Short mmCIF file of C-alpha atoms and ligand atoms in Angstrom, two decimals:
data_model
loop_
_atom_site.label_atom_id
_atom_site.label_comp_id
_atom_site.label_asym_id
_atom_site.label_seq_id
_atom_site.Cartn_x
_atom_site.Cartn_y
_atom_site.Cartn_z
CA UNK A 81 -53.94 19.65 104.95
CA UNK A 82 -55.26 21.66 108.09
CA UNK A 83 -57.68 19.97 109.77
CA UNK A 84 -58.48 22.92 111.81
CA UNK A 85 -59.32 24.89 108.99
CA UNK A 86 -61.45 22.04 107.33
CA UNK A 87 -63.33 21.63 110.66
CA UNK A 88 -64.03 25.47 110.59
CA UNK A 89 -65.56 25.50 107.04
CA UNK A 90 -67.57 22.62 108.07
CA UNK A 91 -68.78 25.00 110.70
CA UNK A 92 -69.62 27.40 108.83
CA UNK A 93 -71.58 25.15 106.06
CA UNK A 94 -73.76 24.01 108.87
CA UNK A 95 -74.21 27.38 110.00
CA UNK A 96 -75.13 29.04 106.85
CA UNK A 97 -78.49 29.74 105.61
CA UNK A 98 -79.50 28.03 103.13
CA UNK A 99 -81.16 30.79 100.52
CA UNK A 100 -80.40 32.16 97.63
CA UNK A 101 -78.24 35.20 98.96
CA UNK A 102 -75.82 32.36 100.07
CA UNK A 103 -75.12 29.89 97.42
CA UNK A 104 -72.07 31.11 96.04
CA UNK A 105 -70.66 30.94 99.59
CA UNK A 106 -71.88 27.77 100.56
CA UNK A 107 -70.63 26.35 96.82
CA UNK A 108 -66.84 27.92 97.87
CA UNK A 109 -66.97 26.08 101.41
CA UNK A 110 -67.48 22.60 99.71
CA UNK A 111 -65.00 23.58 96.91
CA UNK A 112 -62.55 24.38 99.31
CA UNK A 113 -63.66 21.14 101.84
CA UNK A 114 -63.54 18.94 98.88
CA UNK A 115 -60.53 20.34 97.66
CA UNK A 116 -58.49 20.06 101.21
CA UNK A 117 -59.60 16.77 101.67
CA UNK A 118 -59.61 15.03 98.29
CA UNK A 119 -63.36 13.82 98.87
CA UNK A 120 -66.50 14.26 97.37
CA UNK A 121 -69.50 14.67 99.35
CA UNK A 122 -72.26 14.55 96.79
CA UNK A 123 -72.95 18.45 97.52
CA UNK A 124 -75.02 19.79 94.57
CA UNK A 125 -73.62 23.40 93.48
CA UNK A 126 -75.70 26.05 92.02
CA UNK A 127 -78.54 24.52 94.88
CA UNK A 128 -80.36 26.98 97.11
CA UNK A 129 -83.09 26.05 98.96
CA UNK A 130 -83.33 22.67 101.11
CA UNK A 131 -80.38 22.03 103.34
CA UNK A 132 -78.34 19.43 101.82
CA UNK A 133 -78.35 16.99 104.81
CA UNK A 134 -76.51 13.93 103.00
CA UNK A 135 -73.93 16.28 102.09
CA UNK A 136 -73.38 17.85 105.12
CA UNK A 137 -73.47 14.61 107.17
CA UNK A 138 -70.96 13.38 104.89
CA UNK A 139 -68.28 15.78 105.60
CA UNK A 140 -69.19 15.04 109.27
CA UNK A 141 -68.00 11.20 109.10
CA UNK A 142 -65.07 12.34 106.89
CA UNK A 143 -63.69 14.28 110.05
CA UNK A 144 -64.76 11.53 112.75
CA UNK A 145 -63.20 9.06 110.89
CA UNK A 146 -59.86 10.99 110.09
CA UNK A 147 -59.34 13.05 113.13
CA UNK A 148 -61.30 11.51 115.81
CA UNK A 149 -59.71 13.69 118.54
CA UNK A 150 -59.96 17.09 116.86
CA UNK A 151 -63.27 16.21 115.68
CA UNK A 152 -64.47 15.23 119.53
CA UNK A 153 -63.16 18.66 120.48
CA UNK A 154 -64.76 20.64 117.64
CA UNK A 155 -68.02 18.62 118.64
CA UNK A 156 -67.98 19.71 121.98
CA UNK A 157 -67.17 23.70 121.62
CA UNK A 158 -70.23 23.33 118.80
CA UNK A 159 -72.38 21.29 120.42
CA UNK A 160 -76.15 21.87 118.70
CA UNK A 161 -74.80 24.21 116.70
CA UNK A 162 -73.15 22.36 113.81
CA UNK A 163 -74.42 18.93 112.95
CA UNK A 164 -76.69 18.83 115.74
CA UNK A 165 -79.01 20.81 113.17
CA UNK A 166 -79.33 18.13 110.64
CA UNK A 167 -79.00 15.18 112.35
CA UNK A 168 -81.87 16.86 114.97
CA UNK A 169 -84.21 17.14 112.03
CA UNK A 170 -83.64 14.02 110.02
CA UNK A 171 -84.53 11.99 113.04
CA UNK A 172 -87.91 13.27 113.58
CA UNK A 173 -90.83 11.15 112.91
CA UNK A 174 -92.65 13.88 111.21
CA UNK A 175 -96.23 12.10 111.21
CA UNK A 176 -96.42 11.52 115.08
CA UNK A 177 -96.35 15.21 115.70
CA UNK A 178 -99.29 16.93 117.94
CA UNK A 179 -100.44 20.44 117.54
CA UNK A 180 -102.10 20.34 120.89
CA UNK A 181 -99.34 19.08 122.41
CA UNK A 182 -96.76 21.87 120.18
CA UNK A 183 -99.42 24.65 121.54
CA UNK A 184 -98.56 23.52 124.95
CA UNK A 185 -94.49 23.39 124.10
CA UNK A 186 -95.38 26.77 122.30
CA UNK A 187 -95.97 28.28 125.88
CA UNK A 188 -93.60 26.27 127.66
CA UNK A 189 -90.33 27.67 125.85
CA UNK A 190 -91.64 31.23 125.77
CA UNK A 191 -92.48 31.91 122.34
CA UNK A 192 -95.91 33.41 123.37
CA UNK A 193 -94.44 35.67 124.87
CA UNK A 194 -92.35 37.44 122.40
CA UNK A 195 -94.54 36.55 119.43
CA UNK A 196 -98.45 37.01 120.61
CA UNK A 197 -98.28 39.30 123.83
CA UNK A 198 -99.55 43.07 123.05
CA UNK A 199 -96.23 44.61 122.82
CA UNK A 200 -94.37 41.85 121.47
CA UNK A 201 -90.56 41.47 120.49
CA UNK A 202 -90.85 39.66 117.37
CA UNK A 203 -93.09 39.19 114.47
CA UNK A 204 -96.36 37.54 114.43
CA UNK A 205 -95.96 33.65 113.64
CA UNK A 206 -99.15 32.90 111.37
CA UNK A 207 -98.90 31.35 107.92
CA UNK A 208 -95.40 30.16 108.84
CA UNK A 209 -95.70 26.79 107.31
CA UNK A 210 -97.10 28.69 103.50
CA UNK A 211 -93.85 31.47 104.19
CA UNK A 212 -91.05 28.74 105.49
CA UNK A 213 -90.00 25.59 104.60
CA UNK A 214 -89.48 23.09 107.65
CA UNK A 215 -85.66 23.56 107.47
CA UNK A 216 -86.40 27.21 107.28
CA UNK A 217 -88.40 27.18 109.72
CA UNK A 218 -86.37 25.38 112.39
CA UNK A 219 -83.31 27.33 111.16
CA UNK A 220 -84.73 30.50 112.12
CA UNK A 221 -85.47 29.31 115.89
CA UNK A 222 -82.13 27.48 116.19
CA UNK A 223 -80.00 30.20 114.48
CA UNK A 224 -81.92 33.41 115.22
CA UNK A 225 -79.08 35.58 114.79
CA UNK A 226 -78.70 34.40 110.63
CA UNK A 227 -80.94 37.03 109.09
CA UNK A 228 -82.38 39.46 111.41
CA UNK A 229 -84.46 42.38 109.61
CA UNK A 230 -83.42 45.59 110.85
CA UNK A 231 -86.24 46.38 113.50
CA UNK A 232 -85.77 42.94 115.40
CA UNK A 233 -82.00 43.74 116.35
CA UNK A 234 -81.14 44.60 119.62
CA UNK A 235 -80.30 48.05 121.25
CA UNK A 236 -76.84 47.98 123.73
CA UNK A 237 -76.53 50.90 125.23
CA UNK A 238 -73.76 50.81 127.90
CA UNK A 239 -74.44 53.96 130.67
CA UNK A 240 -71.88 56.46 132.35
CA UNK A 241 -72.59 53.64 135.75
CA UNK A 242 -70.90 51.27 133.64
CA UNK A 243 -74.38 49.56 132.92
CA UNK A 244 -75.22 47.13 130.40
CA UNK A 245 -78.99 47.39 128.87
CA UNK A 246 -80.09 45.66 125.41
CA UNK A 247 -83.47 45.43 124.15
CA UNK A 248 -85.94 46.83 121.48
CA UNK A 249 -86.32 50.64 121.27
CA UNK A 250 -90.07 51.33 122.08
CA UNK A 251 -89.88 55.35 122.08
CA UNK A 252 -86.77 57.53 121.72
CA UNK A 253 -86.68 61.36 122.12
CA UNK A 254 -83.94 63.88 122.50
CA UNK A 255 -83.58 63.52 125.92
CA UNK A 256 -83.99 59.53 126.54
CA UNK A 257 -84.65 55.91 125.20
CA UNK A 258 -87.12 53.58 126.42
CA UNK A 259 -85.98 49.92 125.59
CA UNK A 260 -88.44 46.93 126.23
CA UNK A 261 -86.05 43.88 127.49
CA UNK A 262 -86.12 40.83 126.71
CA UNK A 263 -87.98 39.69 130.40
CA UNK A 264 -90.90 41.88 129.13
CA UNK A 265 -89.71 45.16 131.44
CA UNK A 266 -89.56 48.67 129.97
CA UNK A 267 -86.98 50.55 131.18
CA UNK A 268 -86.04 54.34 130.36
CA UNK A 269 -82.67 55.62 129.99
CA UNK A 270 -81.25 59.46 130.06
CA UNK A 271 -79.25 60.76 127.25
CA UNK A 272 -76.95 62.12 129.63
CA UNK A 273 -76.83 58.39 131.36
CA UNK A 274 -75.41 57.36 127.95
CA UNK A 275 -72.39 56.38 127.42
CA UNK A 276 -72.31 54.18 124.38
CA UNK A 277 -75.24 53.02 121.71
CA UNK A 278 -75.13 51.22 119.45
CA UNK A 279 -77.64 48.72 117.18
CA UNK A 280 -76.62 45.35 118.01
CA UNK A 281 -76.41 42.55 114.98
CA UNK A 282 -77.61 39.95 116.80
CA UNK A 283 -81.60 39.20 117.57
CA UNK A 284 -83.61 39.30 120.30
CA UNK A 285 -84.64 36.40 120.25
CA UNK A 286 -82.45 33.72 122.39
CA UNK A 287 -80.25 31.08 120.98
CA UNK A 288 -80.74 27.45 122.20
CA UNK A 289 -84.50 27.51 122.78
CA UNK A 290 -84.42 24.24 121.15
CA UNK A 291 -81.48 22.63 122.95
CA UNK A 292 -83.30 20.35 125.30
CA UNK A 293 -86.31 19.48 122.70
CA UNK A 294 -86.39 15.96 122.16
CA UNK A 295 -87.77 14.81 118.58
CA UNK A 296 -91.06 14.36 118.95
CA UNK A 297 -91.27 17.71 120.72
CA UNK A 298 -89.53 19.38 117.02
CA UNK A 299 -93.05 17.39 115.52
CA UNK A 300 -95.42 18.42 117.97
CA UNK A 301 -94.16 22.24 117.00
CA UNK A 302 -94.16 21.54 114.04
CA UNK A 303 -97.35 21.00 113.55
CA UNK A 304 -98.73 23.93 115.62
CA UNK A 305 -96.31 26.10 113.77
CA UNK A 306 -97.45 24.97 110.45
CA UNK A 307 -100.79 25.38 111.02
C1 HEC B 657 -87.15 37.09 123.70
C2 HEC B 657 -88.07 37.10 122.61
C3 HEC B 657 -88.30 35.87 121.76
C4 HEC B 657 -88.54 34.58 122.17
C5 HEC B 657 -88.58 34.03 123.60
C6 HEC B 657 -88.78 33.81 120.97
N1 HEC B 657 -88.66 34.62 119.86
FE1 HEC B 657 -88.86 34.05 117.92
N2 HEC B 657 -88.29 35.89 117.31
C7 HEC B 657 -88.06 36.98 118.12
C8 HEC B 657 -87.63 38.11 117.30
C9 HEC B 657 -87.26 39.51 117.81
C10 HEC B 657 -87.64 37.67 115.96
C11 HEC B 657 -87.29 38.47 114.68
C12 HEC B 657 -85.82 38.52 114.44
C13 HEC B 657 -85.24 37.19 114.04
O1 HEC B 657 -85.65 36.65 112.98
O2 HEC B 657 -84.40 36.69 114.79
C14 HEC B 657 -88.05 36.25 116.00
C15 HEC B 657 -88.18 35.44 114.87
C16 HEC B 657 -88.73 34.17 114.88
C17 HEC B 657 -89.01 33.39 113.70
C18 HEC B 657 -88.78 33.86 112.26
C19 HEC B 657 -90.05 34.56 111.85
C20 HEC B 657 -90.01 35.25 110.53
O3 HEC B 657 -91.10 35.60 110.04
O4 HEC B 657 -88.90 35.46 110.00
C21 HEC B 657 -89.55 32.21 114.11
C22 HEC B 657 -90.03 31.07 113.23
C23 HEC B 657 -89.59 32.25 115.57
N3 HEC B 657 -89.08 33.46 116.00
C24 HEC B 657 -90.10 31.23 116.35
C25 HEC B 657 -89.96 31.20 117.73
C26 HEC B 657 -90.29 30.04 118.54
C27 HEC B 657 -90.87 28.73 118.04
C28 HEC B 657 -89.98 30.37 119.83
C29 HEC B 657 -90.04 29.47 121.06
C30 HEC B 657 -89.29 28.24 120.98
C31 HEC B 657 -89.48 31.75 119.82
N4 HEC B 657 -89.49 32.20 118.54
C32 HEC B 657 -89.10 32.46 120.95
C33 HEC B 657 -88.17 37.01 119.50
C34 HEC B 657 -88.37 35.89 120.31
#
């Protein structure tokens, strides 16, 4: 049995979105981690929908118990990314959150910015509590680069200078590209400046926004996000 590989599929589980589009590659992940290591984790198959916490957090204490030095180091090169997710939102005290207080986190991390400015980056936040579920909706912040419609992926273009630029196309034309960054700048670029375009997969929006929130921060955005 290859630890390495079961620690990678555990990866990827916690990574995964948890929609319909994904089930039968979530349910091969388990069959395959319950398969390498002779366990069962209680995953439910067929399931899309609500991240299945138990299940993942299972698996988790399988590999620290097993292989606590190749789990330490897995840990570490993950960090938030893996059961950081999970375990982050299962030990929120929901009811304490504050939507004053999430309005004021809101600004704090940025998120005005891209969402409610004039010429924003991303899409308009309202309704997001009727549109997400709370998994959903923290999965989308923490992992913006799962499912990125079209128009929110990034432009690189890499110039003749030996320049890298990435941002959202505001206004192209035959003989240039303007690209709003991510620190709110414009900035034009000449065809003939360009060496290499091409439509990035990932989002604009930043990974690890959420890294130093503590819990009752998640509630207190929560709530304003839910509104
Ligand atoms: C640099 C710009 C930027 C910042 C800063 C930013 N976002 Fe985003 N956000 C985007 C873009 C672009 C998208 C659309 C693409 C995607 O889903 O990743 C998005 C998508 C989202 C979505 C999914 C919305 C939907 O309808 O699918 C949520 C929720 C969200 N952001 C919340 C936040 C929160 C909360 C913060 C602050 C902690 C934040 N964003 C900070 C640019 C940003």
């Amino acid at each position: 049995m290859g630890i390495g590989a079961v620690l990678a599929a555990s990866n990827a589980l916690h990574r995964i979105s948890w929609d319909k589009s994904t089930v039968s590659a979530r349910d091969q992940l388990v069959m395959f981690l319950e398969n390498e290591t002779r366990q069962t984790f209680g995953y439910k198959y067929k399931a899309s929908g609500t991240v299945q916490t138990a299940a993942l957090n299972r698996v988790t204490e399988w590999a620290e118990t097993n292989y606590p030095s190749e789990f330490l180091k897995n840990e570490k090169s993950q960090g938030l990314k893996t059961r950081g997710f999970a375990e982050r939102l299962a030990s929120v005290d929901w009811g304490q959150g504050d939507a004053e207080r999430g309005a004021i986190l809101y600004k704090n991390l940025q998120c005005a910015r891209c969402h409610d400015a004039g010429n924003r980056l991303g899409p308009r936040l309202e309704g997001l509590g009727k549109r997400f579920s709370r998994d959903d909706l923290f999965r989308a912040i923490i992992y913006p680069n799962e499912q990125v419609p079209e128009r929110y992926r990034a432009v690189a273009i890499e110039t003749v200078d030996g320049q890298y630029i990435q941002g959202a196309v505001v206004y192209e034309s035959v003989d240039g590209i303007t690209l709003q960054q991510t620190d709110g700048k414009t900035r034009r670029i000449n065809r003939d400046q360009i060496e290499f375009q091409t439509r990035s997969n990932k989002s604009l929006m930043p990974e690890g926004l959420l890294d130093q929130a503590t819990p009752l921060d998640l509630a207190d955005l929560y709530q304003f996000l839910s509104r």
